[in-house]
Structures are given as C-alpha cells and as structure tokens.
Short mmCIF file of C-alpha atoms in Angstrom, two decimals:
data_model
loop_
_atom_site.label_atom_id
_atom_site.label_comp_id
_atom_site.label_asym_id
_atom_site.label_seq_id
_atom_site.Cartn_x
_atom_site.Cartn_y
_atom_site.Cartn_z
CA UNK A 1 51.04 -30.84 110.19
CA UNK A 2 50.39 -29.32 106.73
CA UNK A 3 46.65 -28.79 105.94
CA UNK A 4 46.13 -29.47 102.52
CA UNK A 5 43.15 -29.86 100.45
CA UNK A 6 41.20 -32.55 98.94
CA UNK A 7 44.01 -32.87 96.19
CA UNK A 8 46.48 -34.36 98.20
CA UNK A 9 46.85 -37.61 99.76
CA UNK A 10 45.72 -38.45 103.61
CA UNK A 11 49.65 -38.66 104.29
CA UNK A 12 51.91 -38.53 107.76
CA UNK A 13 52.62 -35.28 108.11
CA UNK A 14 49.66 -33.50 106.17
CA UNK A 15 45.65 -33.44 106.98
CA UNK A 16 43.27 -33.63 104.44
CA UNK A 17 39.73 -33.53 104.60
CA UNK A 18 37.57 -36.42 104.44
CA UNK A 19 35.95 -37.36 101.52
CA UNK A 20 32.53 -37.71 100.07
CA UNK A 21 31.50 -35.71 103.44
CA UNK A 22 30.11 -31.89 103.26
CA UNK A 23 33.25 -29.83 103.10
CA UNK A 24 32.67 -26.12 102.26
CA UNK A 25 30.88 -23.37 104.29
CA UNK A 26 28.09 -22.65 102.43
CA UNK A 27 27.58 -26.27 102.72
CA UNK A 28 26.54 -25.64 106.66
CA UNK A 29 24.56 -22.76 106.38
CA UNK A 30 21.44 -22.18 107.20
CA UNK A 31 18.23 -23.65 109.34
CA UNK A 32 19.44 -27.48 110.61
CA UNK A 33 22.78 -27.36 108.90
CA UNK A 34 25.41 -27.92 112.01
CA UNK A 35 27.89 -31.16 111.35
CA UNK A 36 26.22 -34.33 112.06
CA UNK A 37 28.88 -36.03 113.27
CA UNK A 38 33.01 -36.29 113.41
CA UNK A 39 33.61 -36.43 109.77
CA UNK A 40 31.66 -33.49 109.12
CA UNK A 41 32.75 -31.26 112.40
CA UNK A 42 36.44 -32.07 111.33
CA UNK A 43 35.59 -30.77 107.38
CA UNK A 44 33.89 -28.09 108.71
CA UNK A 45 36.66 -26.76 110.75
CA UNK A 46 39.49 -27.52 107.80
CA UNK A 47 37.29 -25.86 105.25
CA UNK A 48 37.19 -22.33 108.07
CA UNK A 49 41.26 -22.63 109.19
CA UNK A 50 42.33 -23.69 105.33
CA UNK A 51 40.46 -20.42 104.29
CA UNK A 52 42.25 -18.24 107.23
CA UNK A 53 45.48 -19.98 106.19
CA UNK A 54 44.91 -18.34 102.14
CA UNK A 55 43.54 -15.34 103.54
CA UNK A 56 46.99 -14.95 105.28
CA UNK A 57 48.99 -15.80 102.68
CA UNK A 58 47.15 -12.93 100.48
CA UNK A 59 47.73 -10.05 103.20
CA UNK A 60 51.21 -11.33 102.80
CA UNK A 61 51.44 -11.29 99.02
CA UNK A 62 49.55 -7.57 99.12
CA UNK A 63 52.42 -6.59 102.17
CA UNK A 64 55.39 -8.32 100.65
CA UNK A 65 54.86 -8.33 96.62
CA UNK A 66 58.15 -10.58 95.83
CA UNK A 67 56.54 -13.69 97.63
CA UNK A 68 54.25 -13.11 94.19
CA UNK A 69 56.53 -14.55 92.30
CA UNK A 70 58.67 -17.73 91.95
CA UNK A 71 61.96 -17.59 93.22
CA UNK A 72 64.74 -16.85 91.08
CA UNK A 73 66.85 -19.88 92.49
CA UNK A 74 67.67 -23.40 91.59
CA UNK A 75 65.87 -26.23 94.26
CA UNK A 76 68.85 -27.35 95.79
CA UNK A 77 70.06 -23.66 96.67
CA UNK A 78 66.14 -23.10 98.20
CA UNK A 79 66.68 -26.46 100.24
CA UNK A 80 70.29 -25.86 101.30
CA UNK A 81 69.17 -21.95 102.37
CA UNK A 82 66.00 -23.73 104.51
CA UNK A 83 68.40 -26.78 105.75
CA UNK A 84 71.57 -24.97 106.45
CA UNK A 85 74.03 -27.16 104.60
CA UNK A 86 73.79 -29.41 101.59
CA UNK A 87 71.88 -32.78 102.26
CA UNK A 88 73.62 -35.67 101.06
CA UNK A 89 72.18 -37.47 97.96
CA UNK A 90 70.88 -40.79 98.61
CA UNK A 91 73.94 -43.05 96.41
CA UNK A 92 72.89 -46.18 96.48
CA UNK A 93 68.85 -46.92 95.44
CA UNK A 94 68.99 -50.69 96.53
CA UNK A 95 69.09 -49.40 100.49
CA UNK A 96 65.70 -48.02 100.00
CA UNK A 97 63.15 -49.62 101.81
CA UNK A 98 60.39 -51.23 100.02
CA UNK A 99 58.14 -48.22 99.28
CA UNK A 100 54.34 -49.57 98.78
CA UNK A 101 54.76 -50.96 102.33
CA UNK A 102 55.95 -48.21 104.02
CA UNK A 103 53.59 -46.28 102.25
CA UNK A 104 50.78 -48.26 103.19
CA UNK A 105 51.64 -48.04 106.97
CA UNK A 106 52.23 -44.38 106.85
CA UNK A 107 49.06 -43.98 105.20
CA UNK A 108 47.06 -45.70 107.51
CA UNK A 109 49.18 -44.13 110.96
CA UNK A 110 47.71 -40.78 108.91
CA UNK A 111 44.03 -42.00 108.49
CA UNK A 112 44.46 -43.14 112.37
CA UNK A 113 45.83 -39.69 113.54
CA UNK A 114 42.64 -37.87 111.22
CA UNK A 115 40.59 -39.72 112.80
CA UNK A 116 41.79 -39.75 116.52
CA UNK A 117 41.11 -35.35 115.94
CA UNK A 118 38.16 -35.70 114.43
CA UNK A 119 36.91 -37.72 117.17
CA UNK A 120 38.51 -35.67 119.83
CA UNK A 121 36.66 -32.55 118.06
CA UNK A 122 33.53 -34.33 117.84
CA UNK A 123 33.88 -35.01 121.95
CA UNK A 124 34.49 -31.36 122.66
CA UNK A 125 31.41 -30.52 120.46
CA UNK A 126 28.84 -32.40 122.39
CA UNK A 127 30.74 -31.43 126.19
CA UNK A 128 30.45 -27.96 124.66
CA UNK A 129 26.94 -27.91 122.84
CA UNK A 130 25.24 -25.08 124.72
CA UNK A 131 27.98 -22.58 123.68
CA UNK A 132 27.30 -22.86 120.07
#
C-alpha cells in the first residue's frame, strides 16, 4: 500500500485517512485526548507513520542531495528503467473497460480494506489497553 494524505483518493492500492475525523498529533494531546474509536485510532496512527515516512525521505535528501532534484529523464525512460523493458501502449481505447464502474468497485474494495484495519487496530487497542 501507498500511504497518502488527505489529498488523494481512498483508492486500491493507497490508504488515506478518514475524513472529517481528528487527524494530526497535536490533535491527541493532552488530558482525555486518546482516539475514541476506529476512525480516529487508524488517523492517529497514519498521521505518526506518514510523518516517519517524510522524516525518512529528508535524512535521505540531506544523505543523497541528487534525489533533491527532478530527474533529468523523459517518463517513459524512468518507467522502462523501474519495469525492465518497454510496456506496450494500450492501441486500441474501445477494449477499455467501462471506467466509472470499475472505479466505483475499486473504490469501495478500498473503503472495505480501510476499514477492515481500522477495525482490526481498534480490536488490538482495547485487548491491549493497559499497555498504553
């Protein structure tokens, strides 16, 4: 999975945070302030690994200073170097399948999976509520 922020679609493949539910840190701090339920234990913990995953990325940049900067190549050099050979271009666009309904399913499979962590997380919490 990618984690991405609150920007980006709920998608297969890539976990966003829930919305209109507490999100950042400072958000849970202080006297009474630990998530109330799944939503909020599953924002809590995206907002803390999303924020290890930058930090990361900045020792990197500091370490390696070219990943500063935007590669000097064209796209479909960067995704034959990552693929390993040239992908073949889709030729003809009425084989597609019918987007807003694949969409739609893959969509909610994502909201499903979200949800099926968050709940999982949310299960662990309470086993596990002495240790916090």
């Amino acid at each position: 999975y990618y984690l991405v922020d609150k920007g980006y679609l709920n998608t297969e493949g890539f976990i966003a945070p829930y919305q209109g539910v507490r999100y950042q840190h400072y958000e849970f701090r202080g006297a009474n302030q630990l998530p109330r339920n799944a939503k909020e234990l599953f924002n809590h913990r995206h907002c803390f690994l999303r924020n290890a995953i930058l930090r990361s990325f900045n020792v990197l940049k500091t370490r390696f200073p070219i990943l500063k900067l935007a590669p000097q190549y064209s796209f479909q050099i960067q995704r034959d170097s990552v693929g390993g050979s040239p992908v073949e271009e889709i030729s003809d666009i009425d084989e597609l399948p019918d987007v807003p309904m694949l969409s739609s399913i893959q969509e909610q499979l994502a909201f499903s999976s979200r949800d099926s962590i968050a709940s999982s997380m949310w299960d662990d919490f309470l086993t596990k509520w002495d240790e916090w």
